[in-house]
Amino acid sequence: MAYLAPIHRPSSVRHALKIRFLNPDNDSLVVAKANRLEIYSFNEDGVVLSHTRTLYGKVTMLQKLQFAQSPTEHLFVGTDRYMYFTLSWDAESQQLQTQKTYVDQADKASRDSQTQDRCHIDPTRQYMMLQLYDGIITILPLLSKGKKKKPSDAFALGEPVPSRIPEFFVRSSGFLYPRGDDDVHPKLAILYTDDRDGVCLCFKRLDYSPGGAGDPGSASLGTLTARDDLELGASHIIPVPTPAYGLLVLAETSITYFDDISGQSLTEPLVDPAIFVAWTAIDAQRWLFADDFGRLFLLMLMLDGAEVKGWKLDVIGTTSRATTLVYLGSGLVFVGSHQGDSQIIRIQQKEIQILQNLANIAPILDFTIMDMGNRSGEAHSNEYSSGQARIVTGSGAFGDGSLRSIRNGVGIEEQGVLGDMDNILDLFPLSSNGGGTQTDTLAATFADETRVFQFSGDGEVEEKEEFMHLSLTERSLHISNISDNRILQVTQTDIRLLDSKDGMGPTAEWSAQTENTIITVASANKNHLVISTGGTEALALDLSKGLRIAFTARRSFNEEGQIACINVPSVCEGICLAGFWQSTSVTIMSVHSLDTIHRVVMSEDVAAVPRSLALTQLVPKESPTLLIAMANGEVVTFSMDTKSYALSARKATILGTQGATFKTIPRGNGLFGVFAICEHSSLIYGSEGRIVYAAVTAEEATCVCPFDAEAYPGAVAIATSRDLRITLVDTERTTHVHTLKVNETVRRIAYSQKLKAFGVGTIHRELQDGYEVIESHLKLNDEVIFKELDTFALNKDELIESCIRADLRDRSGKLTERFVVGTAYMDPNGEDVVRGRVLVFAVGQERKLKLISKLSVMGACRALGVVDGNIVAALVKTVVIYSVDGPDLTKLATYRTSTAPIALSISGNQIAIGDLMKSVSVVSYARPTQPGGVHTLTETARHFETAWSTAVAYVDDHTWLESDAEGNLMVLKQNVGGITPDDRRILQTISEIRLGEMVNKIQRVEVEGSSGAVVLPRAFMGTVDGSVYLFALIAPSKQDLLMRLQQAIASRVQSPGNVPFNTYRAFKNSVRESEEPFRFVDGELIEKFLDCPPNLQQSICEEVGVQADVEEMRAMVEELRRIH
């Protein structure tokens, strides 16, 4: 059984509108992103998200409805399952409210619309028109208040009435504005392609007759006039309101105005051709147009009274390529985009100003995973949720193309920056008045000095040349406020106690130079200080003994080796901890006598040295947690008993390749987080009773400290190699997206951990003298800042189709890392010409691409893989195995597919092939057993169903995950236990669900689950709509529990429109349709259990059969949520 959970929700915008929805006095912006509605309010900077909600269906239509009895407008929503419903806003509960439960308009006998679903409301607000199927227009009367109307009908739509039309391939349509009160029959204009591929325009009159009791009525659309002389590139109809009336037709080389009454037309050519993709009206004479290259046009009609004399068209700027435009008023426009960031812009004098960007990573054409904590050996917790795995996507298209780094982590917001601060070694917060609750001073220590910065209440900063007689001419190991208004400073040479009240100089001082040694490590709390001198001796000082320095204990550790780190915790004040170099051990000692209480050896590996320690309270009502940062990048945690100081529950997590440095950060209510500073810094904190590791977006951090100042309450000071920053750190992790604009389509992306670089296949498009010019490149980019290192240009009209990193076998039999690229030519002439190439690249020490092998092939190379050190290439109707033989590629074996192979997944010698139309087949590769023998590809299994595959991945033994072009997911398992050989060749569907989004890429992941894990992550998926999903297999012991839990929640938690969950997630393609998902659990629905009130949670558990403890169920769901 399978489990599905979203990591990044859809971000592509295809539909949006302005509506008075949240309150009657202010407009809102409603945006549809796949199966989510987002409602935005306006502010001076643009828009701010007010509400978001998941729907059971992908949104294909949005309209606003106004009913006389409602102070706000209602929202009409249509979905891809041919359902529609209406929603309003409940101001009291601050939630969406269903006004009309879903109406199913599915018709299996009709052909789906070949262009797009459309929804129009006539200007008189009497009728709504739906176009869901070719040749059928559905009319819905908008009910108005009347004598015979029931109160329940006040916000209702009439019964849908279908009307057949002969126009099938409709390009655009719209209701015309009525010219007077006597114009009682709405008029509809339709732009369509006829059966001779000509472009025509017709005008139809709507005649609607209401029915009697139980009769839905009737509607007819009779043709008034028609034109068949339109330009072939005509694409959009724009109804023109008073005083001109009529309509505009947008085409690629011209714009035409039609008068529907007189039949006259006026056509003017465009200065430059344009493919218009979206439009919105500003007023009765001005419109905004967007074209396929992101240009924004302003058109203004030139009128003489009510007569159109012409128009003026100006290019006013460039935006993301728009899929929808919404004029918001006051010169503001929302540009909704599918292949770039959506934007809020302001129209100025012949130009635009971009006010706000709304991030969009759609469409995800390809992605790869950077696992920044991959190691071997001891089992580790290494999940995407920790933030140590980063997903890098190739997103957008053409000018909106980009690389996006998606990482789950803790965000940081900068509040201020102090520049020119190179190589800060440590930071210490101080309060100048000693007993203050807030800090106002920050000490930064360097290799040979300490600098002090004091902050005023309004945030002004002043560097102090002298502060409380601190020693500022040397490096400080520790500075802090301690009891009785004193300040403690420890340097490499001495210890100083200073009175912060009178500032008269050191009240007590001890110098290590009197013993001919230096201080190497120091740690203190309010009452105790422990230092290490010479690396092998520890000294303990009781800070509660007034204004004098008196050591309470001294101990040499010659048998343990040198002291690597010390921690004197604020919790468990009677102890201190020390980590040692040679013995790789951690010792718990009495802070008074330095006697050993417990000792634990961390590793037999001498390289696994404890480098930093922190004992603090991470989780409420639990024992304190000891964190140990090892030099090899591990973080080991123990739970400590507060009475015996015994350690238990050892766990290990990898944060990077180098040892981390710990700093505790207060989180309130006696709890702390631990900031782990390393090459991939993380915040370690407690959440929902468990320890969470979350990557921090401040990747350049070298040291941190809490800085709760009056001007920056709750802030954290972060030092980098260049500057010092005052920041606010999020309390919990969220998904963060970092963007690198490429301005080209990132078609393919491959990652080399060894080279620390990406191989990126791009497609560049631009207009030159009115012609579209396309070029394709393979680029080598650095992994950290995505800097371009080298570029290889493909041939003219050659496009990159596939790109992988591979370990290929050379002539000597040695495996060598290479980048392999598959290409296709756009317009090959004839049958026997070259249609693609397979290219092999090496990357030298100078990090440059070098073409070492190439092969011209007779088909486009759609996918690539590697088996046994050889290249697997998916060509048209054929899968071929090639060996690399110097500059040449040698064909070893071939397999003939049903149509066209477009996806490959390889595990061992098993190759799963995703076919364009015929689902998945599995072949086995075998090397010859004797010299001179033949390499073979033998089909071992096949899925005998029709499915338009888009991606496939191996997820378990004899098990594959497949996605199709109609938004479905299928888990296929080979029937290895079949009786006959034919039975054993069958790939059976063991799980299936409708995702509702087309998946472009499935990437297998290796995550070792614990023995009690509920699910085991197996793959990530990237979709056309910008979603990233986690696919997992459910542990056998939890399968029945999760299925029953899903059923119980689905029956109690209603979605907007009251659409049934089973209908929404049921498998559906052009061949068959199911009634419910099969052995597939929707993680997003399961996690709604945590949002249910306690009484509903109890009811759900009773239905599931878990009557013992709701807390156990909640803990299991919380564990599932933490996975992603």
PDB file of C-alpha atoms in Angstrom, residues 540-670:
ATOM      1  CA  ALA A 540      36.587  24.847  38.336  1.00  0.00           C
ATOM      2  CA  LEU A 541      35.671  28.245  39.799  1.00  0.00           C
ATOM      3  CA  ASP A 542      32.690  28.992  42.046  1.00  0.00           C
ATOM      4  CA  LEU A 543      31.336  32.352  40.859  1.00  0.00           C
ATOM      5  CA  SER A 544      29.065  32.777  43.855  1.00  0.00           C
ATOM      6  CA  LYS A 545      31.946  33.616  46.189  1.00  0.00           C
ATOM      7  CA  GLY A 546      31.665  37.365  45.819  1.00  0.00           C
ATOM      8  CA  LEU A 547      34.356  39.486  44.209  1.00  0.00           C
ATOM      9  CA  ARG A 548      37.240  37.053  44.328  1.00  0.00           C
ATOM     10  CA  ILE A 549      38.559  34.208  42.216  1.00  0.00           C
ATOM     11  CA  ALA A 550      38.978  30.967  44.111  1.00  0.00           C
ATOM     12  CA  PHE A 551      39.267  27.663  42.273  1.00  0.00           C
ATOM     13  CA  THR A 552      37.283  24.878  43.917  1.00  0.00           C
ATOM     14  CA  ALA A 553      38.837  22.001  41.986  1.00  0.00           C
ATOM     15  CA  ARG A 554      41.714  21.180  39.670  1.00  0.00           C
ATOM     16  CA  ARG A 555      42.176  17.967  37.703  1.00  0.00           C
ATOM     17  CA  SER A 556      44.607  16.674  35.095  1.00  0.00           C
ATOM     18  CA  PHE A 557      43.383  14.393  32.304  1.00  0.00           C
ATOM     19  CA  ASN A 558      46.578  12.906  30.958  1.00  0.00           C
ATOM     20  CA  GLU A 559      44.926   9.494  30.654  1.00  0.00           C
ATOM     21  CA  GLU A 560      42.038  10.890  28.584  1.00  0.00           C
ATOM     22  CA  GLY A 561      44.083  13.128  26.339  1.00  0.00           C
ATOM     23  CA  GLN A 562      43.502  16.747  25.479  1.00  0.00           C
ATOM     24  CA  ILE A 563      40.198  18.440  26.260  1.00  0.00           C
ATOM     25  CA  ALA A 564      38.335  19.327  23.063  1.00  0.00           C
ATOM     26  CA  CYS A 565      35.254  21.035  24.536  1.00  0.00           C
ATOM     27  CA  ILE A 566      33.583  21.914  27.832  1.00  0.00           C
ATOM     28  CA  ASN A 567      29.987  22.734  28.720  1.00  0.00           C
ATOM     29  CA  VAL A 568      28.673  24.103  32.022  1.00  0.00           C
ATOM     30  CA  PRO A 569      24.890  23.838  31.591  1.00  0.00           C
ATOM     31  CA  SER A 570      22.196  26.059  33.061  1.00  0.00           C
ATOM     32  CA  VAL A 571      20.085  22.951  33.672  1.00  0.00           C
ATOM     33  CA  CYS A 572      21.464  20.304  36.059  1.00  0.00           C
ATOM     34  CA  GLU A 573      23.665  22.945  37.680  1.00  0.00           C
ATOM     35  CA  GLY A 574      25.681  20.504  39.740  1.00  0.00           C
ATOM     36  CA  ILE A 575      27.556  19.071  36.768  1.00  0.00           C
ATOM     37  CA  CYS A 576      29.790  19.967  33.870  1.00  0.00           C
ATOM     38  CA  LEU A 577      30.742  18.036  30.749  1.00  0.00           C
ATOM     39  CA  ALA A 578      33.981  17.626  28.813  1.00  0.00           C
ATOM     40  CA  GLY A 579      34.830  16.012  25.474  1.00  0.00           C
ATOM     41  CA  PHE A 580      38.278  14.597  24.754  1.00  0.00           C
ATOM     42  CA  TRP A 581      40.384  14.300  21.617  1.00  0.00           C
ATOM     43  CA  GLN A 582      42.340  11.073  21.964  1.00  0.00           C
ATOM     44  CA  SER A 583      39.768   8.938  23.747  1.00  0.00           C
ATOM     45  CA  THR A 584      36.814  10.299  21.717  1.00  0.00           C
ATOM     46  CA  SER A 585      34.860  10.244  24.973  1.00  0.00           C
ATOM     47  CA  VAL A 586      32.500  12.554  26.873  1.00  0.00           C
ATOM     48  CA  THR A 587      32.786  12.745  30.637  1.00  0.00           C
ATOM     49  CA  ILE A 588      30.117  14.006  33.047  1.00  0.00           C
ATOM     50  CA  MET A 589      31.728  15.500  36.176  1.00  0.00           C
ATOM     51  CA  SER A 590      30.764  17.243  39.375  1.00  0.00           C
ATOM     52  CA  VAL A 591      31.201  20.968  38.831  1.00  0.00           C
ATOM     53  CA  HIS A 592      32.411  21.287  42.428  1.00  0.00           C
ATOM     54  CA  SER A 593      35.088  18.556  42.505  1.00  0.00           C
ATOM     55  CA  LEU A 594      35.534  17.608  38.829  1.00  0.00           C
ATOM     56  CA  ASP A 595      35.095  13.970  39.858  1.00  0.00           C
ATOM     57  CA  THR A 596      33.765  11.701  37.103  1.00  0.00           C
ATOM     58  CA  ILE A 597      30.110  10.742  37.414  1.00  0.00           C
ATOM     59  CA  HIS A 598      29.656   9.014  34.042  1.00  0.00           C
ATOM     60  CA  ARG A 599      31.819   8.477  30.986  1.00  0.00           C
ATOM     61  CA  VAL A 600      30.755   7.427  27.496  1.00  0.00           C
ATOM     62  CA  VAL A 601      33.017   6.576  24.560  1.00  0.00           C
ATOM     63  CA  MET A 602      31.490   8.091  21.452  1.00  0.00           C
ATOM     64  CA  SER A 603      33.234   6.066  18.744  1.00  0.00           C
ATOM     65  CA  GLU A 604      36.098   3.712  18.024  1.00  0.00           C
ATOM     66  CA  ASP A 605      36.951   5.945  15.087  1.00  0.00           C
ATOM     67  CA  VAL A 606      39.675   8.349  16.179  1.00  0.00           C
ATOM     68  CA  ALA A 607      38.333  10.902  13.673  1.00  0.00           C
ATOM     69  CA  ALA A 608      34.973  11.003  15.473  1.00  0.00           C
ATOM     70  CA  VAL A 609      35.993  13.516  18.120  1.00  0.00           C
ATOM     71  CA  PRO A 610      33.416  15.435  20.190  1.00  0.00           C
ATOM     72  CA  ARG A 611      33.873  19.092  19.197  1.00  0.00           C
ATOM     73  CA  SER A 612      30.964  20.859  20.925  1.00  0.00           C
ATOM     74  CA  LEU A 613      28.558  20.069  23.765  1.00  0.00           C
ATOM     75  CA  ALA A 614      25.180  21.406  24.852  1.00  0.00           C
ATOM     76  CA  LEU A 615      22.930  20.182  27.658  1.00  0.00           C
ATOM     77  CA  THR A 616      19.593  21.966  27.638  1.00  0.00           C
ATOM     78  CA  GLN A 617      15.826  21.598  27.829  1.00  0.00           C
ATOM     79  CA  LEU A 618      14.516  21.052  24.288  1.00  0.00           C
ATOM     80  CA  VAL A 619      11.230  19.259  24.948  1.00  0.00           C
ATOM     81  CA  PRO A 620       8.789  20.328  27.691  1.00  0.00           C
ATOM     82  CA  LYS A 621       8.084  17.864  30.504  1.00  0.00           C
ATOM     83  CA  GLU A 622      10.924  15.639  29.350  1.00  0.00           C
ATOM     84  CA  SER A 623      14.443  15.013  30.604  1.00  0.00           C
ATOM     85  CA  PRO A 624      17.147  17.445  29.439  1.00  0.00           C
ATOM     86  CA  THR A 625      18.864  16.563  26.175  1.00  0.00           C
ATOM     87  CA  LEU A 626      22.619  16.273  25.761  1.00  0.00           C
ATOM     88  CA  LEU A 627      23.798  17.132  22.259  1.00  0.00           C
ATOM     89  CA  ILE A 628      27.295  16.184  21.108  1.00  0.00           C
ATOM     90  CA  ALA A 629      28.701  17.502  17.831  1.00  0.00           C
ATOM     91  CA  MET A 630      31.253  15.116  16.365  1.00  0.00           C
ATOM     92  CA  ALA A 631      34.092  16.149  14.062  1.00  0.00           C
ATOM     93  CA  ASN A 632      32.745  13.939  11.243  1.00  0.00           C
ATOM     94  CA  GLY A 633      29.475  15.894  10.989  1.00  0.00           C
ATOM     95  CA  GLU A 634      27.348  13.722  13.259  1.00  0.00           C
ATOM     96  CA  VAL A 635      25.194  15.073  16.055  1.00  0.00           C
ATOM     97  CA  VAL A 636      24.585  12.521  18.801  1.00  0.00           C
ATOM     98  CA  THR A 637      21.816  13.080  21.356  1.00  0.00           C
ATOM     99  CA  PHE A 638      21.167  11.483  24.743  1.00  0.00           C
ATOM    100  CA  SER A 639      18.428  11.896  27.292  1.00  0.00           C
ATOM    101  CA  MET A 640      19.851  12.672  30.778  1.00  0.00           C
ATOM    102  CA  ASP A 641      18.318  11.622  34.067  1.00  0.00           C
ATOM    103  CA  THR A 642      18.292  14.725  36.312  1.00  0.00           C
ATOM    104  CA  LYS A 643      18.960  12.689  39.490  1.00  0.00           C
ATOM    105  CA  SER A 644      21.578  10.133  38.504  1.00  0.00           C
ATOM    106  CA  TYR A 645      22.852  12.009  35.420  1.00  0.00           C
ATOM    107  CA  ALA A 646      22.730   8.731  33.524  1.00  0.00           C
ATOM    108  CA  LEU A 647      22.483   8.894  29.736  1.00  0.00           C
ATOM    109  CA  SER A 648      20.009   6.944  27.617  1.00  0.00           C
ATOM    110  CA  ALA A 649      18.209   6.913  24.241  1.00  0.00           C
ATOM    111  CA  ARG A 650      21.238   7.525  22.031  1.00  0.00           C
ATOM    112  CA  LYS A 651      20.404   8.796  18.536  1.00  0.00           C
ATOM    113  CA  ALA A 652      22.634   9.992  15.694  1.00  0.00           C
ATOM    114  CA  THR A 653      21.870  12.479  12.931  1.00  0.00           C
ATOM    115  CA  ILE A 654      24.193  13.755  10.210  1.00  0.00           C
ATOM    116  CA  LEU A 655      24.232  17.505   9.616  1.00  0.00           C
ATOM    117  CA  GLY A 656      27.201  17.744   7.271  1.00  0.00           C
ATOM    118  CA  THR A 657      30.818  16.753   6.780  1.00  0.00           C
ATOM    119  CA  GLN A 658      32.404  18.904   9.500  1.00  0.00           C
ATOM    120  CA  GLY A 659      31.909  19.299  13.209  1.00  0.00           C
ATOM    121  CA  ALA A 660      29.224  21.735  14.324  1.00  0.00           C
ATOM    122  CA  THR A 661      29.442  24.399  17.029  1.00  0.00           C
ATOM    123  CA  PHE A 662      26.491  24.726  19.411  1.00  0.00           C
ATOM    124  CA  LYS A 663      24.860  27.861  20.820  1.00  0.00           C
ATOM    125  CA  THR A 664      21.650  27.716  22.856  1.00  0.00           C
ATOM    126  CA  ILE A 665      18.844  30.115  21.901  1.00  0.00           C
ATOM    127  CA  PRO A 666      15.953  30.821  24.344  1.00  0.00           C
ATOM    128  CA  ARG A 667      12.493  29.886  22.998  1.00  0.00           C
ATOM    129  CA  GLY A 668      10.403  30.905  26.017  1.00  0.00           C
ATOM    130  CA  ASN A 669       8.678  28.956  28.804  1.00  0.00           C
ATOM    131  CA  GLY A 670      12.003  27.567  30.004  1.00  0.00           C
TER     132      GLY A 670
END
